Amino acid sequence: MKKSIIIILSIAALTMEGCDVLDKYPLDKPSQETFYTNAQEINGGINACYKFLQETDEGSYVFPIVLDCMSDIGFPRQDNDFKTIAKGEQDDKNGTVGKTWKRAYQGIGRCNSMLQVIDEKSSLLTESEIKQFKGEALFLRAYYYTHLVTYFGDVPLILKPVVSVDEGLSVTRTPKDQVIDQIFADYEEAAQLLPATYSKAADKGRATSGTANAYKARAALYFAKWDVAATAAQAVISSGVYKLYPKYGDLFLPVGLWDPSNQEIILMKEYSSELNQYHSLPQYLLSRNVSGWACLVPSQSLIDSYQCIDGKNIAESPLFDKKAPFEHRDPRLKLSFVMPGDRFGDYRFESHVDSTTCYNYVTDSWVTNNDCYSVNQYTSYTGYYPRKYADMDYKDKRTQGDYPLILCRYAEVLLTYAEAKIEMNQIDQSVVDAINELRTAREDVKMPAFSLSDFANQNDARLKVRLERKIELAFEGFRFTDLRRWGWANIYGTVRF
């Protein structure tokens, strides 16, 4: 396995650097020596560093969403590499594992190359351009290394372009702690170099100082560096740049994703119909009645985790009614997922095996129910569908999703801050306020607020923040890693790459 990793890494690095062992300029693409002659071209090189934000090039089972379907809260219907990982049956031949490794190092290679270009061609740039471009490259290098360490542990730490076969073959794994130190150093420097915001519309989507701090906080949480996580998260909170989007239900649909007033999104993966860059989430998330494929669905255990509106779980709340199990529940349940009886597109969604017909609101008639397993065996195996990212405006262009996917948002930062403080047993009102903001601040989410006395016991506080992560961030790709870092992976059958 070690030898195959070195070969993959060497080939990726050499391919990315656009040079060969003979040091000839390539004839079929720009080279570092001849291409970067002005700021615009260097800017293009930095833009190319963002290409690998998504762990694999899959347009259907899209990272990070698919990660939740490789855990206890979701299910990938089709047999593929993702389902193999979800069952804990992967090996070194698993294509997703290989792609994740390779793409991260392709991104790292580009970042290293551009850092060298910035140093060598600094006379072509203004001081502000040098700071911005270097900050972006450092942030993205740390971003890719965060993925690698999270999934693989010890990985080769490469901080400069690999320009020869011999150099590539000499690469070995670096201890995880040493890589983590470099990750933090890159995030820290990036946060100091990058602006808090950008004034030009064309710069929307670029990393900012808040992005660097948010990802530093995430990495520190994953690596159990609680003080680092709390400090970085606090820097994002106190910056005043970000706040929760007022409607949770709109946040993950084009109406919210493209809203220029949206201050919750910290980083997103963008797509473009103009550049023929698409994802296939509409096809894989939508129901069979609207010609979707019903591939990524939530589990029953996730649905049962949503509290009633009195703040009690369904086993304890007098508001829970077995005959109407989805009523009087945390509003995020129906804002995140489609329940039986809900309208989804033109149809009343019914998943019971005997519900062979369903109501069509447009034709005012009862029609064949393709969301019923006895009618179509490839409908949702769990009886529910996602609403997040499932936009009905794309039901007729299912493989041409061109709306962005959120990679990091302010709600996660609030949860990171709260969890880090709880793990340090520094539980104060700021912890309670961070969690309460998620439960009370939005127009469409109103849950009972906690008081400081509710967090008097550290273990109880842990369970509260972990449940809040499960609910608030459902189907956004956090659960797979959360189970592993909490030591719950063996319980739920999920394993590390």
Tab-separated table of C-alpha atoms in Angstrom:
chain	number	residue	atom	x	y	z
A	1	MET	CA	0.000	0.000	0.000
A	2	LYS	CA	2.847	2.380	0.887
A	3	LYS	CA	4.498	1.874	-2.510
A	4	SER	CA	1.234	2.475	-4.405
A	5	ILE	CA	0.623	5.660	-2.444
A	6	ILE	CA	4.091	6.990	-3.306
A	7	ILE	CA	3.578	6.245	-7.007
A	8	ILE	CA	0.175	7.943	-7.083
A	9	LEU	CA	1.586	10.946	-5.259
A	10	SER	CA	4.595	11.230	-7.538
A	11	ILE	CA	2.553	11.023	-10.728
A	12	ALA	CA	0.015	13.531	-9.431
A	13	ALA	CA	2.698	15.995	-8.381
A	14	LEU	CA	4.626	15.746	-11.621
A	15	THR	CA	1.480	16.059	-13.733
A	16	MET	CA	0.331	19.074	-11.778
A	17	GLU	CA	3.558	20.969	-11.956
A	18	GLY	CA	3.439	20.958	-15.793
A	19	CYS	CA	7.077	19.900	-16.157
A	20	ASP	CA	9.088	16.734	-16.763
A	21	VAL	CA	12.454	15.369	-15.792
A	22	LEU	CA	14.027	16.859	-18.932
A	23	ASP	CA	13.010	20.355	-17.795
A	24	LYS	CA	11.412	21.106	-21.177
A	25	TYR	CA	8.552	23.550	-21.410
A	26	PRO	CA	5.368	21.629	-22.200
A	27	LEU	CA	4.008	22.268	-25.672
A	28	ASP	CA	0.355	21.457	-24.884
A	29	LYS	CA	-0.246	23.666	-21.790
A	30	PRO	CA	1.154	26.735	-20.030
A	31	SER	CA	4.273	26.300	-17.919
A	32	GLN	CA	5.284	28.053	-14.725
A	33	GLU	CA	8.329	29.496	-16.481
A	34	THR	CA	6.544	31.021	-19.484
A	35	PHE	CA	2.956	31.639	-18.430
A	36	TYR	CA	2.914	33.753	-15.275
A	37	THR	CA	3.798	37.132	-16.749
A	38	ASN	CA	1.234	39.364	-15.010
A	39	ALA	CA	-1.135	39.553	-12.036
A	40	GLN	CA	-4.114	38.303	-14.023
A	41	GLU	CA	-2.347	35.078	-14.957
A	42	ILE	CA	-1.196	34.540	-11.370
A	43	ASN	CA	-4.766	35.129	-10.224
A	44	GLY	CA	-5.844	32.398	-12.642
A	45	GLY	CA	-3.306	30.056	-11.087
A	46	ILE	CA	-4.738	30.751	-7.637
A	47	ASN	CA	-8.244	30.114	-8.950
A	48	ALA	CA	-7.082	26.711	-10.172
A	49	CYS	CA	-6.086	25.815	-6.599
A	50	TYR	CA	-9.792	25.764	-5.679
A	51	LYS	CA	-10.578	22.985	-8.168
A	52	PHE	CA	-10.311	20.154	-5.660
A	53	LEU	CA	-12.566	21.519	-2.901
A	54	GLN	CA	-14.734	18.443	-3.429
A	55	GLU	CA	-12.966	15.293	-2.256
A	56	THR	CA	-13.847	13.304	-5.393
A	57	ASP	CA	-15.003	14.323	-8.855
A	58	GLU	CA	-18.353	12.555	-8.389
A	59	GLY	CA	-21.296	14.636	-9.601
A	60	SER	CA	-23.873	12.323	-8.065
A	61	TYR	CA	-22.690	11.065	-4.682
A	62	VAL	CA	-21.295	14.491	-3.873
A	63	PHE	CA	-18.949	15.261	-1.005
A	64	PRO	CA	-19.526	16.331	1.660
A	65	ILE	CA	-23.208	15.303	1.609
A	66	VAL	CA	-22.543	11.640	0.862
A	67	LEU	CA	-20.455	11.331	4.043
A	68	ASP	CA	-23.659	11.424	6.099
A	69	CYS	CA	-24.962	8.481	4.091
A	70	MET	CA	-21.837	6.582	5.145
A	71	SER	CA	-22.870	6.925	8.808
A	72	ASP	CA	-25.808	6.059	11.045
A	73	ILE	CA	-28.005	8.945	9.845
A	74	GLY	CA	-28.241	8.180	6.132
A	75	PHE	CA	-28.310	5.464	3.524
A	76	PRO	CA	-26.815	5.224	0.010
A	77	ARG	CA	-29.247	3.071	-1.964
A	78	GLN	CA	-27.019	2.049	-4.878
A	79	ASP	CA	-24.188	-0.439	-4.566
A	80	ASN	CA	-20.940	1.491	-5.042
A	81	ASP	CA	-17.701	2.502	-3.318
A	82	PHE	CA	-19.557	4.753	-0.882
A	83	LYS	CA	-21.830	1.961	0.274
A	84	THR	CA	-18.802	-0.286	0.676
A	85	ILE	CA	-17.234	2.279	3.018
A	86	ALA	CA	-20.540	2.690	4.860
A	87	LYS	CA	-20.497	-1.054	5.559
A	88	GLY	CA	-16.846	-0.963	6.638
A	89	GLU	CA	-15.779	-3.298	3.845
A	90	GLN	CA	-13.375	-1.043	1.927
A	91	ASP	CA	-9.778	-1.876	1.099
A	92	ASP	CA	-6.922	-0.217	-0.784
A	93	LYS	CA	-8.662	-0.953	-4.092
A	94	ASN	CA	-11.668	1.228	-3.239
A	95	GLY	CA	-11.852	3.929	-5.905
A	96	THR	CA	-13.250	6.622	-3.629
A	97	VAL	CA	-10.391	6.192	-1.169
A	98	GLY	CA	-7.833	6.522	-3.962
A	99	LYS	CA	-9.531	9.549	-5.513
A	100	THR	CA	-9.755	11.299	-2.156
A	101	TRP	CA	-6.032	10.842	-1.593
A	102	LYS	CA	-5.025	11.798	-5.131
A	103	ARG	CA	-7.223	14.888	-5.446
A	104	ALA	CA	-6.008	16.279	-2.124
A	105	TYR	CA	-2.409	16.006	-3.274
A	106	GLN	CA	-3.291	17.523	-6.633
A	107	GLY	CA	-4.648	20.501	-4.737
A	108	ILE	CA	-1.590	20.638	-2.493
A	109	GLY	CA	0.676	20.477	-5.528
A	110	ARG	CA	-1.047	23.449	-7.111
A	111	CYS	CA	-0.845	25.430	-3.885
A	112	ASN	CA	2.867	24.710	-3.508
A	113	SER	CA	3.465	25.676	-7.114
A	114	MET	CA	1.607	28.973	-6.733
A	115	LEU	CA	3.397	29.839	-3.492
A	116	GLN	CA	6.643	29.482	-5.415
A	117	VAL	CA	5.276	31.594	-8.279
A	118	ILE	CA	4.235	34.354	-5.876
A	119	ASP	CA	7.726	34.470	-4.389
A	120	GLU	CA	9.476	34.408	-7.757
A	121	LYS	CA	7.133	36.830	-9.545
A	122	SER	CA	6.438	39.206	-6.655
A	123	SER	CA	7.585	42.175	-8.765
A	124	LEU	CA	4.481	41.667	-10.927
A	125	LEU	CA	2.130	42.047	-7.958
A	126	THR	CA	1.008	44.777	-5.601
A	127	GLU	CA	1.456	44.269	-1.879
A	128	SER	CA	-2.257	43.563	-1.423
A	129	GLU	CA	-2.196	41.003	-4.242
A	130	ILE	CA	0.789	39.225	-2.710
A	131	LYS	CA	-0.998	39.001	0.641
A	132	GLN	CA	-4.270	37.806	-0.851
A	133	PHE	CA	-2.819	35.233	-3.242
A	134	LYS	CA	-0.422	33.844	-0.651
A	135	GLY	CA	-3.205	33.716	1.924
A	136	GLU	CA	-5.476	31.797	-0.429
A	137	ALA	CA	-2.775	29.277	-1.335
A	138	LEU	CA	-1.877	28.697	2.326
A	139	PHE	CA	-5.518	28.315	3.301
A	140	LEU	CA	-6.176	25.800	0.537
A	141	ARG	CA	-3.034	23.800	1.317
A	142	ALA	CA	-4.183	23.526	4.934
A	143	TYR	CA	-7.706	22.678	3.725
A	144	TYR	CA	-6.455	19.724	1.675
A	145	TYR	CA	-4.135	18.512	4.417
A	146	THR	CA	-7.011	18.671	6.907
A	147	HIS	CA	-8.936	16.210	4.748
A	148	LEU	CA	-5.928	13.913	4.426
A	149	VAL	CA	-5.117	13.789	8.134
A	150	THR	CA	-8.783	13.382	9.058
A	151	TYR	CA	-9.220	10.395	6.758
A	152	PHE	CA	-5.767	8.782	6.748
A	153	GLY	CA	-3.744	9.874	9.812
A	154	ASP	CA	-0.022	10.007	8.981
A	155	VAL	CA	0.472	11.362	5.444
A	156	PRO	CA	3.427	12.760	3.466
A	157	LEU	CA	3.982	16.435	4.254
A	158	ILE	CA	5.108	18.211	1.071
A	159	LEU	CA	5.674	21.957	1.210
A	160	LYS	CA	7.290	22.638	-2.153
A	161	PRO	CA	6.767	21.490	-5.748
A	162	VAL	CA	7.952	17.979	-6.578
A	163	VAL	CA	9.924	18.348	-9.802
A	164	SER	CA	11.642	14.987	-10.385
A	165	VAL	CA	10.861	11.291	-10.246
A	166	ASP	CA	13.630	10.664	-7.705
A	167	GLU	CA	12.238	13.353	-5.444
A	168	GLY	CA	8.752	11.875	-5.715
A	169	LEU	CA	9.955	8.361	-4.941
A	170	SER	CA	11.682	9.573	-1.778
A	171	VAL	CA	8.421	10.748	-0.218
A	172	THR	CA	7.330	8.953	2.977
A	173	ARG	CA	4.592	9.490	5.534
A	174	THR	CA	4.993	12.231	8.133
A	175	PRO	CA	3.709	11.770	11.706
A	176	LYS	CA	0.184	13.112	12.071
A	177	ASP	CA	1.073	15.605	14.827
A	178	GLN	CA	3.725	17.229	12.646
A	179	VAL	CA	1.259	17.624	9.776
A	180	ILE	CA	-1.298	19.109	12.154
A	181	ASP	CA	1.237	21.694	13.339
A	182	GLN	CA	1.750	22.752	9.716
A	183	ILE	CA	-2.006	22.876	9.117
A	184	PHE	CA	-2.458	25.259	12.027
A	185	ALA	CA	0.492	27.381	10.912
A	186	ASP	CA	-0.927	27.684	7.384
A	187	TYR	CA	-4.412	28.574	8.625
A	188	GLU	CA	-2.976	31.129	11.043
A	189	GLU	CA	-0.859	32.858	8.424
A	190	ALA	CA	-3.725	32.777	5.949
A	191	ALA	CA	-6.030	34.425	8.498
A	192	GLN	CA	-3.505	37.233	8.955
A	193	LEU	CA	-2.989	37.754	5.225
A	194	LEU	CA	-6.540	37.500	3.886
A	195	PRO	CA	-9.134	40.295	4.003
A	196	ALA	CA	-12.276	39.992	6.099
A	197	THR	CA	-14.444	40.616	3.019
A	198	TYR	CA	-14.073	41.432	-0.659
A	199	SER	CA	-15.552	44.489	-2.329
A	200	LYS	CA	-15.685	43.090	-5.865
A	201	ALA	CA	-18.523	40.782	-6.885
A	202	ALA	CA	-16.055	38.753	-8.948
A	203	ASP	CA	-14.238	37.790	-5.734
A	204	LYS	CA	-17.303	36.191	-4.160
A	205	GLY	CA	-16.455	32.667	-3.044
A	206	ARG	CA	-12.795	33.344	-2.287
A	207	ALA	CA	-11.361	32.464	1.098
A	208	THR	CA	-11.301	35.247	3.677
A	209	SER	CA	-9.723	35.604	7.103
A	210	GLY	CA	-13.012	34.295	8.505
A	211	THR	CA	-12.779	31.241	6.261
A	212	ALA	CA	-9.273	30.487	7.497
A	213	ASN	CA	-10.297	30.857	11.138
A	214	ALA	CA	-13.451	28.783	10.660
A	215	TYR	CA	-11.464	25.924	9.140
A	216	LYS	CA	-8.760	26.242	11.762
A	217	ALA	CA	-11.500	25.867	14.366
A	218	ARG	CA	-12.893	22.812	12.572
A	219	ALA	CA	-9.480	21.173	12.270
A	220	ALA	CA	-8.681	21.868	15.915
A	221	LEU	CA	-12.012	20.344	16.967
A	222	TYR	CA	-11.323	17.246	14.875
A	223	PHE	CA	-7.821	16.937	16.350
A	224	ALA	CA	-8.978	17.569	19.966
A	225	LYS	CA	-7.101	20.856	20.329
A	226	TRP	CA	-9.908	22.469	22.283
A	227	ASP	CA	-8.241	25.773	23.160
A	228	VAL	CA	-7.211	26.353	19.540
A	229	ALA	CA	-10.715	25.525	18.343
A	230	ALA	CA	-12.415	27.866	20.802
A	231	THR	CA	-10.049	30.752	20.057
A	232	ALA	CA	-10.378	30.414	16.267
A	233	ALA	CA	-14.155	30.075	16.444
A	234	GLN	CA	-14.359	33.112	18.719
A	235	ALA	CA	-12.385	35.106	16.144
A	236	VAL	CA	-15.068	34.337	13.548
A	237	ILE	CA	-17.906	35.160	15.939
A	238	SER	CA	-16.415	38.436	17.139
A	239	SER	CA	-15.564	39.570	13.594
A	240	GLY	CA	-19.208	40.554	13.068
A	241	VAL	CA	-19.034	39.486	9.411
A	242	TYR	CA	-21.290	36.451	9.714
A	243	LYS	CA	-24.757	35.747	11.031
A	244	LEU	CA	-27.431	33.091	10.643
A	245	TYR	CA	-29.637	33.213	7.556
A	246	PRO	CA	-33.172	34.067	8.732
A	247	LYS	CA	-34.858	31.084	7.048
A	248	TYR	CA	-33.341	27.661	7.626
A	249	GLY	CA	-35.637	26.118	5.012
A	250	ASP	CA	-34.346	28.413	2.260
A	251	LEU	CA	-30.674	28.258	3.170
A	252	PHE	CA	-29.938	25.118	1.120
A	253	LEU	CA	-31.989	25.975	-1.958
A	254	PRO	CA	-31.061	28.355	-4.781
A	255	VAL	CA	-33.248	31.087	-3.266
A	256	GLY	CA	-30.924	31.190	-0.252
A	257	LEU	CA	-27.685	30.009	-1.800
A	258	TRP	CA	-27.736	32.815	-4.354
A	259	ASP	CA	-29.155	35.454	-2.008
A	260	PRO	CA	-26.593	38.307	-1.933
A	261	SER	CA	-27.684	39.158	1.607
A	262	ASN	CA	-26.801	35.667	2.892
A	263	GLN	CA	-24.151	36.172	5.594
A	264	GLU	CA	-24.148	32.610	6.940
A	265	ILE	CA	-22.109	30.943	4.192
A	266	ILE	CA	-18.365	31.006	4.886
A	267	LEU	CA	-17.225	28.794	2.003
A	268	MET	CA	-19.068	26.992	-0.764
A	269	LYS	CA	-18.338	24.801	-3.743
A	270	GLU	CA	-19.642	26.575	-6.833
A	271	TYR	CA	-20.873	25.224	-10.161
A	272	SER	CA	-21.610	27.015	-13.419
A	273	SER	CA	-23.908	26.272	-16.330
A	274	GLU	CA	-21.878	28.725	-18.408
A	275	LEU	CA	-18.753	26.635	-17.827
A	276	ASN	CA	-20.649	23.350	-18.166
A	277	GLN	CA	-19.895	22.479	-14.537
A	278	TYR	CA	-22.762	20.603	-12.889
A	279	HIS	CA	-23.663	18.192	-10.123
A	280	SER	CA	-26.449	15.600	-10.247
A	281	LEU	CA	-27.930	16.120	-6.785
A	282	PRO	CA	-31.463	16.816	-8.099
A	283	GLN	CA	-31.529	13.372	-9.712
A	284	TYR	CA	-30.091	11.604	-6.688
A	285	LEU	CA	-32.151	13.418	-4.024
A	286	LEU	CA	-35.570	13.866	-5.632
A	287	SER	CA	-38.416	11.373	-5.372
A	288	ARG	CA	-39.487	8.797	-7.948
A	289	ASN	CA	-42.732	10.665	-8.604
A	290	VAL	CA	-40.744	13.529	-10.098
A	291	SER	CA	-38.310	11.192	-11.908
A	292	GLY	CA	-35.600	11.336	-9.255
A	293	TRP	CA	-33.594	8.272	-8.293
A	294	ALA	CA	-34.062	8.269	-4.501
A	295	CYS	CA	-30.413	7.413	-3.821
A	296	LEU	CA	-29.449	9.421	-0.710
A	297	VAL	CA	-31.992	9.169	2.084
A	298	PRO	CA	-32.098	9.763	5.859
A	299	SER	CA	-32.321	6.929	8.361
A	300	GLN	CA	-35.135	6.315	10.801
A	301	SER	CA	-32.782	6.899	13.724
A	302	LEU	CA	-32.074	10.417	12.436
A	303	ILE	CA	-35.770	11.190	12.054
A	304	ASP	CA	-36.406	9.948	15.601
A	305	SER	CA	-33.646	12.223	16.960
A	306	TYR	CA	-35.584	15.436	16.345
A	307	GLN	CA	-37.143	16.632	19.591
A	308	CYS	CA	-40.679	17.830	20.084
A	309	ILE	CA	-41.234	21.574	20.317
A	310	ASP	CA	-41.199	21.357	24.121
A	311	GLY	CA	-37.512	20.398	23.928
A	312	LYS	CA	-38.066	16.780	24.995
A	313	ASN	CA	-37.288	13.689	22.940
A	314	ILE	CA	-40.133	11.644	21.483
A	315	ALA	CA	-39.876	9.023	24.241
A	316	GLU	CA	-40.498	11.640	26.937
A	317	SER	CA	-42.646	14.373	25.415
A	318	PRO	CA	-46.431	14.344	25.968
A	319	LEU	CA	-46.690	16.148	22.615
A	320	PHE	CA	-45.539	13.103	20.668
A	321	ASP	CA	-48.427	11.296	19.020
A	322	LYS	CA	-47.762	7.932	17.394
A	323	LYS	CA	-50.715	8.518	15.073
A	324	ALA	CA	-49.196	11.826	13.914
A	325	PRO	CA	-45.494	11.259	14.619
A	326	PHE	CA	-44.190	14.192	12.586
A	327	GLU	CA	-46.295	16.898	14.178
A	328	HIS	CA	-45.154	19.150	17.058
A	329	ARG	CA	-41.509	18.390	16.253
A	330	ASP	CA	-38.423	20.579	15.897
A	331	PRO	CA	-39.174	22.631	12.738
A	332	ARG	CA	-35.824	21.608	11.286
A	333	LEU	CA	-37.216	18.094	10.779
A	334	LYS	CA	-39.642	19.093	8.022
A	335	LEU	CA	-37.361	21.845	6.756
A	336	SER	CA	-34.611	19.260	6.208
A	337	PHE	CA	-36.568	16.168	5.156
A	338	VAL	CA	-39.824	15.118	3.517
A	339	MET	CA	-42.212	13.188	5.756
A	340	PRO	CA	-45.105	10.962	4.638
A	341	GLY	CA	-48.126	13.214	4.091
A	342	ASP	CA	-46.000	16.223	3.064
A	343	ARG	CA	-46.265	17.862	-0.317
A	344	PHE	CA	-43.132	17.274	-2.387
A	345	GLY	CA	-43.330	18.872	-5.793
A	346	ASP	CA	-46.768	18.282	-7.289
A	347	TYR	CA	-47.446	15.211	-5.169
A	348	ARG	CA	-48.477	14.209	-1.687
A	349	PHE	CA	-45.634	12.010	-0.548
A	350	GLU	CA	-46.663	8.597	0.732
A	351	SER	CA	-44.128	5.841	1.341
A	352	HIS	CA	-46.203	3.049	2.863
A	353	VAL	CA	-46.036	-0.214	0.930
A	354	ASP	CA	-49.843	-0.194	0.562
A	355	SER	CA	-50.025	3.394	-0.729
A	356	THR	CA	-50.080	2.479	-4.400
A	357	THR	CA	-51.748	5.778	-5.344
A	358	CYS	CA	-51.104	9.344	-4.226
A	359	TYR	CA	-52.660	12.762	-4.715
A	360	ASN	CA	-51.480	15.097	-7.475
A	361	TYR	CA	-52.150	18.684	-6.394
A	362	VAL	CA	-51.881	20.076	-9.916
A	363	THR	CA	-54.281	17.697	-11.649
A	364	ASP	CA	-56.478	17.320	-8.550
A	365	SER	CA	-56.494	13.576	-9.025
A	366	TRP	CA	-55.172	10.336	-7.572
A	367	VAL	CA	-52.334	8.850	-9.599
A	368	THR	CA	-49.963	5.896	-9.466
A	369	ASN	CA	-47.551	6.373	-6.575
A	370	ASN	CA	-44.012	5.683	-7.772
A	371	ASP	CA	-42.737	6.429	-4.261
A	372	CYS	CA	-44.375	3.232	-3.027
A	373	TYR	CA	-42.008	0.266	-2.799
A	374	SER	CA	-44.619	-2.158	-4.129
A	375	VAL	CA	-44.894	0.012	-7.266
A	376	ASN	CA	-41.178	0.840	-7.682
A	377	GLN	CA	-38.616	-1.172	-5.750
A	378	TYR	CA	-36.011	1.591	-6.193
A	379	THR	CA	-37.782	4.254	-4.204
A	380	SER	CA	-36.587	5.468	-0.786
A	381	TYR	CA	-35.678	2.436	1.302
A	382	THR	CA	-36.252	4.342	4.535
A	383	GLY	CA	-39.500	6.121	3.689
A	384	TYR	CA	-38.141	9.686	3.728
A	385	TYR	CA	-36.443	12.144	1.370
A	386	PRO	CA	-34.080	15.089	1.859
A	387	ARG	CA	-35.264	18.655	1.329
A	388	LYS	CA	-31.815	20.162	1.683
A	389	TYR	CA	-30.466	20.760	-1.837
A	390	ALA	CA	-33.515	19.039	-3.398
A	391	ASP	CA	-34.870	21.837	-5.566
A	392	MET	CA	-37.996	21.136	-7.625
A	393	ASP	CA	-37.034	23.737	-10.216
A	394	TYR	CA	-34.427	21.184	-11.351
A	395	LYS	CA	-36.734	18.178	-11.692
A	396	ASP	CA	-36.533	18.379	-15.490
A	397	LYS	CA	-32.760	18.968	-15.581
A	398	ARG	CA	-31.765	16.543	-12.896
A	399	THR	CA	-28.118	16.088	-13.862
A	400	GLN	CA	-27.572	19.797	-14.409
A	401	GLY	CA	-27.517	21.169	-10.897
A	402	ASP	CA	-25.596	24.420	-11.092
A	403	TYR	CA	-26.362	25.806	-7.633
A	404	PRO	CA	-23.562	25.779	-5.029
A	405	LEU	CA	-23.068	23.446	-2.076
A	406	ILE	CA	-22.212	24.843	1.340
A	407	LEU	CA	-18.877	23.630	2.677
A	408	CYS	CA	-18.753	25.801	5.801
A	409	ARG	CA	-21.322	28.041	7.463
A	410	TYR	CA	-21.625	30.154	10.570
A	411	ALA	CA	-23.867	27.675	12.409
A	412	GLU	CA	-21.013	25.176	12.443
A	413	VAL	CA	-18.688	27.770	13.970
A	414	LEU	CA	-21.155	28.372	16.817
A	415	LEU	CA	-21.318	24.631	17.485
A	416	THR	CA	-17.527	24.303	17.321
A	417	TYR	CA	-17.120	27.082	19.861
A	418	ALA	CA	-19.685	25.514	22.201
A	419	GLU	CA	-18.223	22.007	21.967
A	420	ALA	CA	-14.647	23.158	22.469
A	421	LYS	CA	-15.578	25.149	25.584
A	422	ILE	CA	-17.558	22.209	26.943
A	423	GLU	CA	-14.617	19.829	26.413
A	424	MET	CA	-12.388	22.246	28.368
A	425	ASN	CA	-15.124	22.371	31.032
A	426	GLN	CA	-15.269	26.150	30.616
A	427	ILE	CA	-19.047	26.194	30.397
A	428	ASP	CA	-20.359	29.742	30.666
A	429	GLN	CA	-23.186	31.816	29.251
A	430	SER	CA	-21.375	32.216	25.912
A	431	VAL	CA	-21.701	28.462	25.357
A	432	VAL	CA	-25.423	28.542	26.073
A	433	ASP	CA	-25.892	31.611	23.870
A	434	ALA	CA	-24.130	29.938	20.928
A	435	ILE	CA	-26.441	26.923	21.031
A	436	ASN	CA	-29.560	28.991	21.742
A	437	GLU	CA	-28.872	31.110	18.678
A	438	LEU	CA	-29.412	28.036	16.521
A	439	ARG	CA	-32.609	27.127	18.352
A	440	THR	CA	-34.272	30.542	18.537
A	441	ALA	CA	-32.807	33.167	16.180
A	442	ARG	CA	-34.322	32.109	12.861
A	443	GLU	CA	-37.813	32.985	11.679
A	444	ASP	CA	-38.719	29.366	10.931
A	445	VAL	CA	-36.946	27.598	13.831
A	446	LYS	CA	-38.241	28.175	17.345
A	447	MET	CA	-37.160	25.706	19.995
A	448	PRO	CA	-36.985	26.202	23.775
A	449	ALA	CA	-33.869	28.069	24.862
A	450	PHE	CA	-31.454	26.512	27.333
A	451	SER	CA	-30.338	28.134	30.568
A	452	LEU	CA	-26.883	27.856	32.098
A	453	SER	CA	-28.256	25.438	34.702
A	454	ASP	CA	-29.056	22.983	31.875
A	455	PHE	CA	-25.300	22.674	31.305
A	456	ALA	CA	-24.224	22.187	34.910
A	457	ASN	CA	-23.014	18.656	34.212
A	458	GLN	CA	-20.228	18.386	31.615
A	459	ASN	CA	-21.387	15.050	30.235
A	460	ASP	CA	-24.973	16.292	29.862
A	461	ALA	CA	-23.607	19.380	28.121
A	462	ARG	CA	-21.642	17.136	25.748
A	463	LEU	CA	-24.757	15.216	24.802
A	464	LYS	CA	-26.686	18.430	24.186
A	465	VAL	CA	-24.123	19.928	21.814
A	466	ARG	CA	-23.667	16.620	20.013
A	467	LEU	CA	-27.399	16.295	19.435
A	468	GLU	CA	-27.518	19.877	18.209
A	469	ARG	CA	-24.760	19.089	15.671
A	470	LYS	CA	-26.690	16.037	14.521
A	471	ILE	CA	-29.858	18.063	13.946
A	472	GLU	CA	-28.524	21.393	12.700
A	473	LEU	CA	-25.922	19.904	10.347
A	474	ALA	CA	-27.835	16.835	9.133
A	475	PHE	CA	-26.968	15.836	5.558
A	476	GLU	CA	-24.110	18.319	5.360
A	477	GLY	CA	-21.349	15.750	5.771
A	478	PHE	CA	-20.242	16.032	9.408
A	479	ARG	CA	-21.604	12.872	11.004
A	480	PHE	CA	-19.034	10.440	9.561
A	481	THR	CA	-16.151	12.315	11.181
A	482	ASP	CA	-18.081	13.173	14.335
A	483	LEU	CA	-18.735	9.497	15.099
A	484	ARG	CA	-15.068	8.669	14.663
A	485	ARG	CA	-13.678	11.490	16.753
A	486	TRP	CA	-16.184	10.876	19.570
A	487	GLY	CA	-15.232	7.204	19.667
A	488	TRP	CA	-18.719	6.138	18.611
A	489	ALA	CA	-17.700	4.692	15.236
A	490	ASN	CA	-17.475	1.117	16.476
A	491	ILE	CA	-20.978	1.410	17.904
A	492	TYR	CA	-22.454	2.469	14.584
A	493	GLY	CA	-20.268	0.336	12.358
A	494	THR	CA	-18.516	3.178	10.532
A	495	VAL	CA	-14.750	3.108	10.172
A	496	ARG	CA	-11.937	5.356	9.086
A	497	PHE	CA	-10.688	5.323	5.493
